[in-house]
Tab-separated table of C-alpha atoms in Angstrom:
chain	number	residue	atom	x	y	z
A	25	UNK	CA	0.110	-0.249	0.166
A	26	UNK	CA	2.847	2.172	0.805
A	27	UNK	CA	4.456	1.923	-2.695
A	28	UNK	CA	1.146	2.858	-4.508
A	29	UNK	CA	0.595	5.996	-2.440
A	30	UNK	CA	4.220	6.863	-3.140
A	31	UNK	CA	3.808	6.201	-6.701
A	32	UNK	CA	0.450	8.513	-6.717
A	33	UNK	CA	2.059	11.159	-5.098
A	34	UNK	CA	5.035	11.213	-7.666
A	35	UNK	CA	2.570	11.328	-10.312
A	36	UNK	CA	0.628	14.241	-8.999
A	37	UNK	CA	4.017	16.304	-8.679
A	38	UNK	CA	5.163	15.101	-12.050
A	39	UNK	CA	2.419	17.109	-13.873
A	40	UNK	CA	2.424	20.033	-11.517
A	41	UNK	CA	6.038	21.106	-12.219
A	42	UNK	CA	5.484	21.978	-15.764
A	43	UNK	CA	5.113	25.741	-15.108
A	44	UNK	CA	7.681	25.890	-12.473
A	45	UNK	CA	11.066	28.029	-12.961
A	46	UNK	CA	14.286	26.116	-13.190
A	47	UNK	CA	15.541	25.736	-9.828
A	48	UNK	CA	19.076	24.745	-8.451
A	49	UNK	CA	17.809	22.331	-6.056
A	50	UNK	CA	15.691	19.272	-6.681
A	51	UNK	CA	12.013	19.385	-5.925
A	52	UNK	CA	11.181	18.235	-2.112
A	53	UNK	CA	9.570	14.974	-3.465
A	54	UNK	CA	12.579	13.952	-5.397
A	55	UNK	CA	15.540	14.743	-2.921
A	56	UNK	CA	15.383	11.396	-1.206
A	57	UNK	CA	15.243	9.382	-4.406
A	58	UNK	CA	18.095	11.303	-5.957
A	59	UNK	CA	20.081	10.781	-2.916
A	60	UNK	CA	19.295	6.980	-3.261
A	61	UNK	CA	20.390	7.335	-6.914
A	62	UNK	CA	23.757	8.608	-5.793
A	63	UNK	CA	24.292	6.120	-3.145
A	64	UNK	CA	23.317	3.130	-5.283
A	65	UNK	CA	25.806	4.441	-8.201
A	66	UNK	CA	22.866	5.069	-10.578
A	67	UNK	CA	23.854	8.417	-10.679
A	68	UNK	CA	27.471	9.357	-10.641
A	69	UNK	CA	27.722	12.661	-12.126
A	70	UNK	CA	27.094	16.251	-11.087
A	71	UNK	CA	25.665	17.692	-14.350
A	72	UNK	CA	22.098	17.921	-13.253
A	73	UNK	CA	22.872	20.162	-10.009
A	74	UNK	CA	21.627	23.342	-11.343
A	75	UNK	CA	18.546	22.117	-13.498
A	76	UNK	CA	16.601	19.037	-11.895
A	77	UNK	CA	13.541	20.697	-13.321
A	78	UNK	CA	14.728	20.879	-16.947
A	79	UNK	CA	13.696	18.345	-19.447
A	80	UNK	CA	16.187	15.341	-19.792
A	81	UNK	CA	17.563	14.565	-23.230
A	82	UNK	CA	18.075	11.008	-24.744
A	83	UNK	CA	21.737	10.892	-24.356
A	84	UNK	CA	21.530	11.951	-20.675
A	85	UNK	CA	18.960	9.411	-20.002
A	86	UNK	CA	21.052	6.219	-21.420
A	87	UNK	CA	23.602	6.746	-18.832
A	88	UNK	CA	20.871	6.235	-16.164
A	89	UNK	CA	19.589	3.308	-18.367
A	90	UNK	CA	22.928	1.510	-18.542
A	91	UNK	CA	23.551	1.962	-14.803
A	92	UNK	CA	19.960	0.449	-14.199
A	93	UNK	CA	20.692	-2.591	-16.560
A	94	UNK	CA	24.125	-2.998	-14.875
A	95	UNK	CA	22.668	-2.864	-11.450
A	96	UNK	CA	19.673	-5.249	-12.164
A	97	UNK	CA	21.668	-7.852	-14.001
A	98	UNK	CA	24.732	-7.341	-11.848
A	99	UNK	CA	27.187	-7.217	-14.717
A	100	UNK	CA	28.935	-4.670	-16.597
A	101	UNK	CA	28.416	-3.739	-20.344
A	102	UNK	CA	31.691	-3.859	-22.270
A	103	UNK	CA	32.066	-2.222	-25.541
A	104	UNK	CA	34.067	-3.974	-28.427
A	105	UNK	CA	35.626	-2.083	-31.570
A	106	UNK	CA	32.750	-2.955	-33.654
A	107	UNK	CA	30.468	-1.297	-31.332
A	108	UNK	CA	32.148	2.054	-31.654
A	109	UNK	CA	30.645	3.143	-35.077
A	110	UNK	CA	27.084	2.568	-34.828
A	111	UNK	CA	25.567	6.116	-34.691
A	112	UNK	CA	26.655	9.105	-37.028
A	113	UNK	CA	25.253	11.842	-34.527
A	114	UNK	CA	26.862	10.402	-31.192
A	115	UNK	CA	29.874	8.693	-29.862
A	116	UNK	CA	28.608	8.695	-26.308
A	117	UNK	CA	29.981	5.457	-24.557
A	118	UNK	CA	26.603	4.790	-22.613
A	119	UNK	CA	24.479	5.288	-25.830
A	120	UNK	CA	26.938	2.628	-27.543
A	121	UNK	CA	26.643	0.251	-24.601
A	122	UNK	CA	22.772	0.887	-24.686
A	123	UNK	CA	22.490	-0.257	-28.066
A	124	UNK	CA	24.699	-3.117	-27.748
A	125	UNK	CA	22.406	-4.768	-25.130
A	126	UNK	CA	18.884	-3.685	-26.782
A	127	UNK	CA	17.842	-0.795	-24.615
A	128	UNK	CA	17.854	1.723	-27.523
A	129	UNK	CA	17.198	1.262	-31.339
A	130	UNK	CA	17.930	4.696	-32.420
A	131	UNK	CA	15.435	6.948	-34.401
A	132	UNK	CA	16.801	5.547	-37.787
A	133	UNK	CA	19.498	2.697	-38.846
A	134	UNK	CA	22.425	5.151	-37.850
A	135	UNK	CA	20.970	8.113	-35.732
A	136	UNK	CA	20.147	8.433	-32.077
A	137	UNK	CA	18.859	11.985	-31.789
A	138	UNK	CA	20.929	12.447	-28.600
A	139	UNK	CA	19.825	16.079	-28.001
A	140	UNK	CA	16.102	15.398	-28.154
A	141	UNK	CA	14.097	15.622	-25.027
A	142	UNK	CA	13.046	12.117	-23.737
A	143	UNK	CA	9.346	11.517	-23.553
A	144	UNK	CA	7.355	9.562	-21.199
A	145	UNK	CA	6.694	6.756	-23.907
A	146	UNK	CA	10.408	6.595	-24.809
A	147	UNK	CA	11.153	6.280	-21.031
A	148	UNK	CA	8.660	3.198	-20.721
A	149	UNK	CA	10.042	1.561	-23.927
A	150	UNK	CA	13.856	1.867	-22.734
A	151	UNK	CA	13.043	0.803	-19.283
A	152	UNK	CA	10.886	-1.931	-20.235
A	153	UNK	CA	13.591	-3.570	-22.381
A	154	UNK	CA	15.642	-3.785	-19.280
A	155	UNK	CA	13.153	-5.078	-16.982
A	156	UNK	CA	11.121	-7.553	-18.897
A	157	UNK	CA	13.201	-10.642	-18.185
A	158	UNK	CA	13.108	-9.976	-14.486
A	159	UNK	CA	10.742	-11.115	-12.079
A	160	UNK	CA	7.230	-10.971	-13.482
A	161	UNK	CA	7.776	-8.082	-15.833
A	162	UNK	CA	6.010	-10.047	-18.684
A	163	UNK	CA	3.164	-10.659	-16.872
A	164	UNK	CA	-0.220	-10.027	-18.849
A	165	UNK	CA	-0.277	-6.289	-18.538
A	166	UNK	CA	-2.981	-4.358	-18.215
A	167	UNK	CA	-3.626	-0.445	-17.503
A	168	UNK	CA	-4.678	0.377	-13.814
A	169	UNK	CA	-7.685	1.996	-15.208
A	170	UNK	CA	-9.194	3.480	-18.399
A	171	UNK	CA	-7.300	6.690	-19.760
A	172	UNK	CA	-8.507	8.993	-22.041
A	173	UNK	CA	-5.377	9.393	-24.067
A	174	UNK	CA	-4.481	5.540	-24.524
A	175	UNK	CA	-4.879	5.968	-28.476
A	176	UNK	CA	-2.216	8.638	-28.279
A	177	UNK	CA	0.727	5.976	-27.388
A	178	UNK	CA	2.597	4.973	-30.418
A	179	UNK	CA	2.259	1.707	-31.436
A	180	UNK	CA	5.908	0.867	-30.855
A	181	UNK	CA	5.329	1.853	-26.983
A	182	UNK	CA	1.942	0.494	-26.257
A	183	UNK	CA	3.030	-2.606	-24.557
A	184	UNK	CA	5.952	-0.664	-22.761
A	185	UNK	CA	3.612	2.021	-21.480
A	186	UNK	CA	1.096	-0.589	-20.194
A	187	UNK	CA	3.809	-2.612	-18.654
A	188	UNK	CA	5.244	0.561	-16.409
A	189	UNK	CA	1.821	1.591	-15.667
A	190	UNK	CA	0.847	-1.844	-14.484
A	191	UNK	CA	3.848	-1.878	-12.213
A	192	UNK	CA	3.043	1.706	-10.708
A	193	UNK	CA	6.247	3.004	-12.268
A	194	UNK	CA	4.445	5.351	-14.703
A	195	UNK	CA	1.199	6.371	-13.496
A	196	UNK	CA	-1.381	8.767	-15.087
A	197	UNK	CA	-3.188	12.005	-13.814
A	198	UNK	CA	-6.592	13.208	-14.679
A	199	UNK	CA	-7.321	10.297	-16.491
A	200	UNK	CA	-4.586	10.852	-18.842
A	201	UNK	CA	-1.046	9.204	-19.249
A	202	UNK	CA	0.381	12.063	-21.307
A	203	UNK	CA	2.691	9.529	-23.457
A	204	UNK	CA	4.239	12.405	-25.577
A	205	UNK	CA	5.356	14.863	-22.666
A	206	UNK	CA	8.588	15.213	-21.909
A	207	UNK	CA	10.418	13.702	-18.662
A	208	UNK	CA	12.167	16.009	-16.561
A	209	UNK	CA	15.625	15.094	-15.079
A	210	UNK	CA	14.279	14.450	-11.655
A	211	UNK	CA	11.301	12.523	-12.826
A	212	UNK	CA	13.679	10.272	-14.800
A	213	UNK	CA	16.052	9.658	-11.709
A	214	UNK	CA	13.181	9.008	-9.341
A	215	UNK	CA	11.626	6.522	-11.712
A	216	UNK	CA	14.960	4.806	-12.468
A	217	UNK	CA	15.208	4.494	-8.652
A	218	UNK	CA	11.836	2.728	-8.238
A	219	UNK	CA	12.567	0.325	-11.262
A	220	UNK	CA	15.889	-0.505	-9.469
A	221	UNK	CA	13.869	-1.111	-6.305
A	222	UNK	CA	11.293	-3.295	-7.834
A	223	UNK	CA	13.473	-5.583	-10.303
A	224	UNK	CA	16.812	-5.676	-8.725
A	225	UNK	CA	17.054	-9.283	-7.375
A	226	UNK	CA	20.201	-8.534	-5.157
A	227	UNK	CA	17.565	-5.794	-3.273
A	228	UNK	CA	15.181	-8.691	-2.626
A	229	UNK	CA	15.270	-11.645	-0.247
A	230	UNK	CA	16.260	-14.957	-2.544
A	231	UNK	CA	14.676	-13.046	-5.403
A	232	UNK	CA	16.009	-15.703	-7.896
A	233	UNK	CA	13.794	-18.463	-6.075
A	234	UNK	CA	10.984	-16.751	-7.509
A	235	UNK	CA	12.157	-17.039	-11.053
A	236	UNK	CA	11.619	-20.079	-13.356
A	237	UNK	CA	13.839	-20.334	-16.203
A	238	UNK	CA	13.837	-22.321	-19.564
A	239	UNK	CA	16.780	-21.973	-21.354
A	240	UNK	CA	18.013	-19.394	-19.323
A	241	UNK	CA	15.126	-17.192	-20.097
A	242	UNK	CA	12.547	-16.214	-17.431
A	243	UNK	CA	8.920	-17.634	-17.501
A	244	UNK	CA	6.605	-17.435	-14.960
A	245	UNK	CA	2.914	-17.777	-14.102
A	246	UNK	CA	0.891	-14.804	-15.606
A	247	UNK	CA	3.440	-13.710	-18.385
A	248	UNK	CA	1.559	-12.635	-21.545
A	249	UNK	CA	1.117	-15.062	-24.462
A	250	UNK	CA	3.076	-12.501	-26.544
A	251	UNK	CA	6.124	-12.700	-24.315
A	252	UNK	CA	6.103	-16.487	-24.633
A	253	UNK	CA	6.360	-16.134	-28.344
A	254	UNK	CA	8.892	-13.435	-28.316
A	255	UNK	CA	11.130	-15.475	-26.015
A	256	UNK	CA	10.480	-19.119	-27.279
A	257	UNK	CA	9.214	-18.621	-30.719
A	258	UNK	CA	6.175	-20.170	-32.322
A	259	UNK	CA	5.498	-23.687	-30.643
A	260	UNK	CA	6.228	-26.850	-32.379
A	261	UNK	CA	2.622	-28.455	-31.537
A	262	UNK	CA	-0.347	-26.628	-30.251
A	263	UNK	CA	-2.772	-28.919	-28.085
A	264	UNK	CA	-6.135	-28.078	-26.667
A	265	UNK	CA	-5.803	-27.672	-22.804
A	266	UNK	CA	-8.433	-28.949	-20.110
A	267	UNK	CA	-9.019	-25.179	-19.102
A	268	UNK	CA	-10.312	-24.186	-22.283
A	269	UNK	CA	-6.926	-22.677	-23.330
A	270	UNK	CA	-3.947	-24.088	-25.390
A	271	UNK	CA	-0.877	-26.155	-24.570
A	272	UNK	CA	2.242	-24.650	-26.528
A	273	UNK	CA	4.538	-27.486	-26.806
A	274	UNK	CA	8.278	-26.846	-27.623
A	275	UNK	CA	10.851	-29.410	-28.716
A	276	UNK	CA	14.033	-29.924	-30.749
A	277	UNK	CA	14.738	-32.875	-32.976
A	278	UNK	CA	16.035	-35.185	-30.267
A	279	UNK	CA	13.680	-33.627	-27.706
A	280	UNK	CA	16.606	-32.668	-25.444
A	281	UNK	CA	14.829	-29.125	-25.443
A	282	UNK	CA	11.223	-29.987	-24.745
A	283	UNK	CA	8.653	-27.859	-22.497
A	284	UNK	CA	5.042	-27.125	-22.503
A	285	UNK	CA	3.412	-23.896	-21.642
A	286	UNK	CA	-0.328	-23.850	-21.166
A	287	UNK	CA	-2.162	-20.521	-22.082
A	288	UNK	CA	-5.293	-19.386	-21.024
A	289	UNK	CA	-6.966	-16.158	-21.614
A	290	UNK	CA	-3.818	-14.814	-23.026
A	291	UNK	CA	-1.365	-15.400	-20.363
A	292	UNK	CA	0.671	-18.346	-18.807
A	293	UNK	CA	-1.366	-20.778	-16.851
A	294	UNK	CA	0.760	-23.895	-16.383
A	295	UNK	CA	4.604	-24.522	-16.951
A	296	UNK	CA	5.769	-28.316	-17.520
A	297	UNK	CA	8.995	-29.786	-18.445
A	298	UNK	CA	10.934	-32.993	-17.878
A	299	UNK	CA	14.174	-31.709	-19.903
A	300	UNK	CA	17.388	-30.680	-18.664
A	301	UNK	CA	16.469	-27.117	-19.972
A	302	UNK	CA	14.492	-26.317	-16.826
A	303	UNK	CA	15.707	-24.461	-13.550
A	304	UNK	CA	13.431	-23.125	-10.914
A	305	UNK	CA	13.320	-21.495	-7.545
A	306	UNK	CA	16.809	-20.802	-6.812
A	307	UNK	CA	18.748	-23.445	-8.934
A	308	UNK	CA	16.535	-26.750	-8.734
A	309	UNK	CA	16.890	-28.698	-12.026
A	310	UNK	CA	15.883	-31.872	-13.313
A	311	UNK	CA	18.135	-34.666	-11.670
A	312	UNK	CA	18.188	-33.182	-8.169
A	313	UNK	CA	17.321	-35.621	-5.571
A	314	UNK	CA	14.462	-34.955	-3.234
A	315	UNK	CA	16.551	-34.495	-0.037
A	316	UNK	CA	17.993	-31.491	-2.048
A	317	UNK	CA	14.718	-29.484	-2.443
A	318	UNK	CA	13.388	-27.212	0.186
A	319	UNK	CA	10.024	-26.208	-0.328
A	320	UNK	CA	10.485	-22.922	1.623
A	321	UNK	CA	12.498	-21.630	-1.448
A	322	UNK	CA	9.275	-21.562	-3.402
A	323	UNK	CA	6.603	-20.709	-0.871
A	324	UNK	CA	6.463	-16.979	-1.726
A	325	UNK	CA	6.075	-17.654	-5.274
A	326	UNK	CA	2.987	-20.149	-4.510
A	327	UNK	CA	1.760	-17.201	-2.428
A	328	UNK	CA	2.109	-14.568	-5.056
A	329	UNK	CA	0.884	-16.628	-8.102
A	330	UNK	CA	-1.742	-18.915	-6.453
A	331	UNK	CA	0.045	-21.777	-8.287
A	332	UNK	CA	0.253	-25.531	-7.233
A	333	UNK	CA	3.981	-26.701	-7.650
A	334	UNK	CA	4.488	-30.486	-8.370
A	335	UNK	CA	7.783	-31.916	-8.127
A	336	UNK	CA	7.774	-35.505	-9.686
A	337	UNK	CA	10.533	-37.643	-8.227
A	338	UNK	CA	11.589	-40.954	-10.094
A	339	UNK	CA	11.791	-43.641	-7.385
A	340	UNK	CA	13.543	-45.804	-9.769
A	341	UNK	CA	16.342	-43.641	-10.403
A	342	UNK	CA	17.635	-42.530	-6.807
A	343	UNK	CA	14.410	-40.347	-6.276
A	344	UNK	CA	15.742	-37.859	-8.608
A	345	UNK	CA	13.496	-35.068	-10.052
A	346	UNK	CA	11.964	-36.041	-13.161
A	347	UNK	CA	9.479	-33.306	-13.916
A	348	UNK	CA	8.493	-29.856	-12.878
A	349	UNK	CA	4.672	-28.963	-13.314
A	350	UNK	CA	3.677	-25.641	-12.116
A	351	UNK	CA	-0.122	-24.675	-12.692
A	352	UNK	CA	-2.923	-22.418	-11.446
A	353	UNK	CA	-5.535	-25.413	-12.415
A	354	UNK	CA	-6.923	-27.788	-10.034
A	355	UNK	CA	-6.489	-31.416	-10.735
A	356	UNK	CA	-9.578	-32.588	-12.307
A	357	UNK	CA	-11.044	-35.442	-14.493
A	358	UNK	CA	-10.495	-34.659	-18.120
A	359	UNK	CA	-12.932	-33.541	-20.696
A	360	UNK	CA	-14.533	-36.345	-22.869
A	361	UNK	CA	-14.565	-34.311	-26.058
A	362	UNK	CA	-12.661	-36.019	-28.662
A	363	UNK	CA	-10.563	-32.820	-29.491
A	364	UNK	CA	-9.507	-32.699	-25.828
A	365	UNK	CA	-8.918	-36.606	-25.838
A	366	UNK	CA	-6.482	-36.103	-28.907
A	367	UNK	CA	-4.562	-33.375	-27.323
A	368	UNK	CA	-4.110	-35.206	-24.215
A	369	UNK	CA	-2.846	-38.259	-26.016
A	370	UNK	CA	-0.239	-36.062	-27.804
A	371	UNK	CA	1.022	-34.382	-24.716
A	372	UNK	CA	1.477	-37.624	-23.107
A	373	UNK	CA	3.437	-38.651	-26.045
A	374	UNK	CA	5.755	-35.590	-25.892
A	375	UNK	CA	6.475	-36.268	-22.339
A	376	UNK	CA	7.741	-39.694	-23.129
A	377	UNK	CA	10.229	-38.270	-25.610
A	378	UNK	CA	11.257	-35.744	-23.323
A	379	UNK	CA	12.061	-38.576	-20.695
A	380	UNK	CA	13.907	-40.635	-23.543
A	381	UNK	CA	15.975	-37.664	-24.550
A	382	UNK	CA	17.631	-37.582	-20.968
A	383	UNK	CA	18.883	-41.139	-21.491
A	384	UNK	CA	20.185	-40.194	-25.043
A	385	UNK	CA	17.505	-42.450	-26.764
A	386	UNK	CA	16.118	-41.566	-30.110
A	387	UNK	CA	12.679	-40.133	-29.925
A	388	UNK	CA	9.599	-42.135	-30.772
A	389	UNK	CA	7.473	-41.434	-33.851
A	390	UNK	CA	3.667	-40.725	-33.137
A	391	UNK	CA	1.610	-43.306	-35.042
A	392	UNK	CA	-2.092	-42.519	-35.411
A	393	UNK	CA	-2.886	-46.057	-36.271
A	394	UNK	CA	-1.461	-47.398	-33.098
A	395	UNK	CA	-3.150	-44.613	-31.169
A	396	UNK	CA	-6.322	-45.884	-32.534
A	397	UNK	CA	-5.569	-49.371	-31.340
A	398	UNK	CA	-4.760	-47.931	-27.781
A	399	UNK	CA	-7.806	-45.680	-27.811
A	400	UNK	CA	-9.968	-48.621	-28.577
A	401	UNK	CA	-8.438	-50.762	-25.717
A	402	UNK	CA	-9.174	-47.668	-23.252
A	403	UNK	CA	-12.525	-47.322	-24.341
A	404	UNK	CA	-13.169	-51.301	-23.977
A	405	UNK	CA	-11.918	-51.265	-20.425
A	406	UNK	CA	-14.083	-48.047	-19.622
A	407	UNK	CA	-17.410	-49.615	-21.394
A	408	UNK	CA	-16.832	-53.249	-20.115
A	409	UNK	CA	-15.499	-52.221	-16.524
A	410	UNK	CA	-12.149	-54.184	-16.483
A	411	UNK	CA	-8.567	-53.188	-16.134
A	412	UNK	CA	-6.277	-55.493	-17.940
A	413	UNK	CA	-3.786	-55.827	-20.934
A	414	UNK	CA	-6.018	-58.808	-22.162
A	415	UNK	CA	-9.374	-57.803	-23.151
A	416	UNK	CA	-12.613	-59.766	-22.590
A	417	UNK	CA	-12.104	-61.561	-25.847
A	418	UNK	CA	-8.725	-62.754	-24.971
A	419	UNK	CA	-6.762	-60.416	-27.178
A	420	UNK	CA	-3.552	-59.234	-25.745
A	421	UNK	CA	-1.912	-56.185	-27.422
A	422	UNK	CA	0.081	-57.958	-29.870
A	423	UNK	CA	-3.167	-59.712	-31.233
A	424	UNK	CA	-5.120	-56.272	-31.065
A	425	UNK	CA	-2.420	-54.938	-33.376
A	426	UNK	CA	-2.361	-57.625	-35.701
A	427	UNK	CA	-6.147	-57.560	-35.917
A	428	UNK	CA	-5.753	-54.020	-37.107
A	429	UNK	CA	-3.308	-54.640	-39.790
A	430	UNK	CA	-0.046	-53.596	-37.800
A	431	UNK	CA	2.351	-56.299	-38.102
A	432	UNK	CA	4.658	-55.863	-35.403
A	433	UNK	CA	8.224	-57.078	-34.733
A	434	UNK	CA	8.348	-55.725	-31.037
A	435	UNK	CA	5.591	-54.179	-28.896
A	436	UNK	CA	4.927	-52.974	-25.334
A	437	UNK	CA	1.938	-51.709	-23.536
A	438	UNK	CA	1.208	-49.589	-20.593
A	439	UNK	CA	-1.968	-49.002	-19.046
A	440	UNK	CA	-3.319	-46.855	-16.155
A	441	UNK	CA	-6.650	-45.762	-14.835
A	442	UNK	CA	-8.203	-43.064	-12.339
A	443	UNK	CA	-5.683	-40.418	-12.870
A	444	UNK	CA	-7.116	-36.902	-13.561
A	445	UNK	CA	-5.156	-36.078	-16.884
A	446	UNK	CA	-2.435	-37.486	-19.269
A	447	UNK	CA	0.283	-35.832	-17.127
A	448	UNK	CA	-0.738	-37.585	-13.925
A	449	UNK	CA	-0.860	-40.989	-15.790
A	450	UNK	CA	2.886	-40.189	-16.994
A	451	UNK	CA	3.704	-39.693	-13.537
A	452	UNK	CA	2.409	-43.045	-12.156
A	453	UNK	CA	4.125	-44.705	-14.921
A	454	UNK	CA	7.602	-43.174	-14.411
A	455	UNK	CA	7.528	-44.718	-11.012
A	456	UNK	CA	6.494	-48.111	-12.046
A	457	UNK	CA	9.690	-50.108	-13.043
A	458	UNK	CA	8.065	-52.076	-15.760
A	459	UNK	CA	6.115	-49.047	-17.215
A	460	UNK	CA	9.110	-47.092	-17.103
A	461	UNK	CA	11.243	-49.606	-18.850
A	462	UNK	CA	8.535	-49.692	-21.734
A	463	UNK	CA	8.956	-45.872	-22.147
A	464	UNK	CA	12.763	-46.382	-22.499
A	465	UNK	CA	12.486	-49.323	-24.483
A	466	UNK	CA	15.559	-49.137	-27.151
A	467	UNK	CA	13.642	-51.773	-29.569
A	468	UNK	CA	10.575	-49.577	-30.030
A	469	UNK	CA	10.523	-47.044	-32.838
A	470	UNK	CA	6.958	-45.741	-32.721
A	471	UNK	CA	4.255	-45.187	-30.078
A	472	UNK	CA	0.396	-44.365	-29.854
A	473	UNK	CA	-1.594	-43.233	-26.981
A	474	UNK	CA	-5.382	-43.785	-26.280
A	475	UNK	CA	-7.385	-42.401	-23.593
A	476	UNK	CA	-11.094	-42.697	-22.358
A	477	UNK	CA	-13.076	-40.868	-20.004
A	478	UNK	CA	-16.560	-42.430	-18.937
A	479	UNK	CA	-18.286	-40.993	-15.747
A	480	UNK	CA	-20.149	-44.279	-15.595
A	481	UNK	CA	-16.969	-46.627	-15.585
A	482	UNK	CA	-15.228	-47.521	-12.090
A	483	UNK	CA	-12.099	-45.411	-12.690
A	484	UNK	CA	-13.593	-42.812	-15.102
A	485	UNK	CA	-10.290	-42.312	-16.955
A	486	UNK	CA	-8.496	-44.920	-18.644
A	487	UNK	CA	-5.034	-44.545	-20.339
A	488	UNK	CA	-3.183	-46.900	-22.672
A	489	UNK	CA	0.419	-46.503	-24.031
A	490	UNK	CA	1.205	-48.682	-26.917
A	491	UNK	CA	4.869	-49.249	-28.332
A	492	UNK	CA	5.601	-50.700	-31.539
A	493	UNK	CA	7.997	-51.670	-34.244
A	494	UNK	CA	6.805	-52.907	-37.602
A	495	UNK	CA	8.192	-56.063	-39.094
C-alpha cells in the first residue's frame, strides 16, 4: 500500500511542475530518491545539479538506463571495437552500450537524436527492455484504469507504457497518461530508482527463488502469450488444454529441449518440463534428489501466483527430480470431447520423448493407427468395466495390433486408470519399474496413446500407451 501511495504522489507532482521555474535544488518530493540514486551509483555525475526541473534529453537518460541495466543484471556492459561506429550523431559511450544490449534502437538505422528531449513513452520503452526479463515483468499487463489518451500512445510503445503503468512506475493523472510529454531530469532519476527497487534481485530476499527459467530465459505464471512467443518462438505443437486454453509444446529434433506452456486467456497458466533446460526456485533442475529440495524456497512464489507446484521424483532413479509441473489449475477429471482427448494423448507422447532424451534415446514417432488401437482398448476397458492388458475376448496387445493390420516385430503396452489427466498418468508410469522400462525401450520405434473418459466406469479415466516396431 505504501508503494502505491508514493507512486500516486509522484505522479501528481510530475504534472504540477511543468510551469515551475528552473531551480538549483531538486523538488522536495525528489530529494530522497536522488540521494538514493547517488548512493546506489545509478547517478555518478553532477551535471544535473542546477537543472533538475529541466527536460532530460535522450543521451543523458541512456547513462541512467545503462546503470540500471548493470545494477539489475549485476554485470557491466563492455564495448568492443565493432560497437564504436553505430551512430553518426553520437559517440557517447553509454549510448553505444545501450545499443549493444538492446535498450535503444535509435530513431533511424544510424541516428540516435541524442539532444532530443526524452518523452514518457520513450522512457517506458527503454526501461521495459531492461526489466522485462526480470521477476514477473512479462505478466499479462493491463492498465490500472481507463485513460482517455491511450490512443495517443505510439504503437511501438504501447506494451511498454502498459507494463510500466501496471507496475506503478509510470502512472496517469486526471485520466490521462500524457505519453508524448517530456520527462524532467528529477522524474527520470526518481523513476529509475523505483525500477531498480522493484526489479533488482540483489535488493530482494532470494528473489531468484521466484524465477522459473527455460533455456536461461525467465518464464512465470501470468506472463503474456506474446512474451512467450517473443522469447521461445512459435510452438512446435499446439494442443487443446482442459482449462479451455492451449498447450504450447516446444521441442527440438531429439527432444533434449522439450517443454510445455499452457496459455489461458492470453497468459501463462501452467509450465511443464522434464528436460534438462529447466531451472526453478533458486537452482533446482531436473536430476536433483528430493532431499536437496527445500520447499520453503518457493513458498513465496506460491503465495504470489496462487499456483500449485508439483515436483515428480523418479523412485527408480535414486529419487531424482523427473518433472516440474507448475499450474494455477485444479486437478480434475478430463474432458471427454474427442478434440481434448487427442490433445491429451499427444501431450503424453511428448512427455515420453522428453524422458527418453535424458537417456540419449531416439525419440519415438507418433503413429495415429497405433493410437487408434490404444484408444479402442481404453474405451473397451471403460465400457466393460475391467482393467487388464488382455481384453474380454482374450486378445493381448500383439493380437489387437495384428487384428488392425499392424504387423509387429516388437511391442509393449502401459495401462493406467483413475488419473486426472495424461500428465498424472505419466507420473504414475515413471514411478513403476516395468512401465518405465517400456517408455525407455530401445527396441521400439513408434508409439500411440489412447485415452477414454467415462463417468459411468469404475475409474472414470483409462489410459493406454502402445509401443510398436513394424516387422
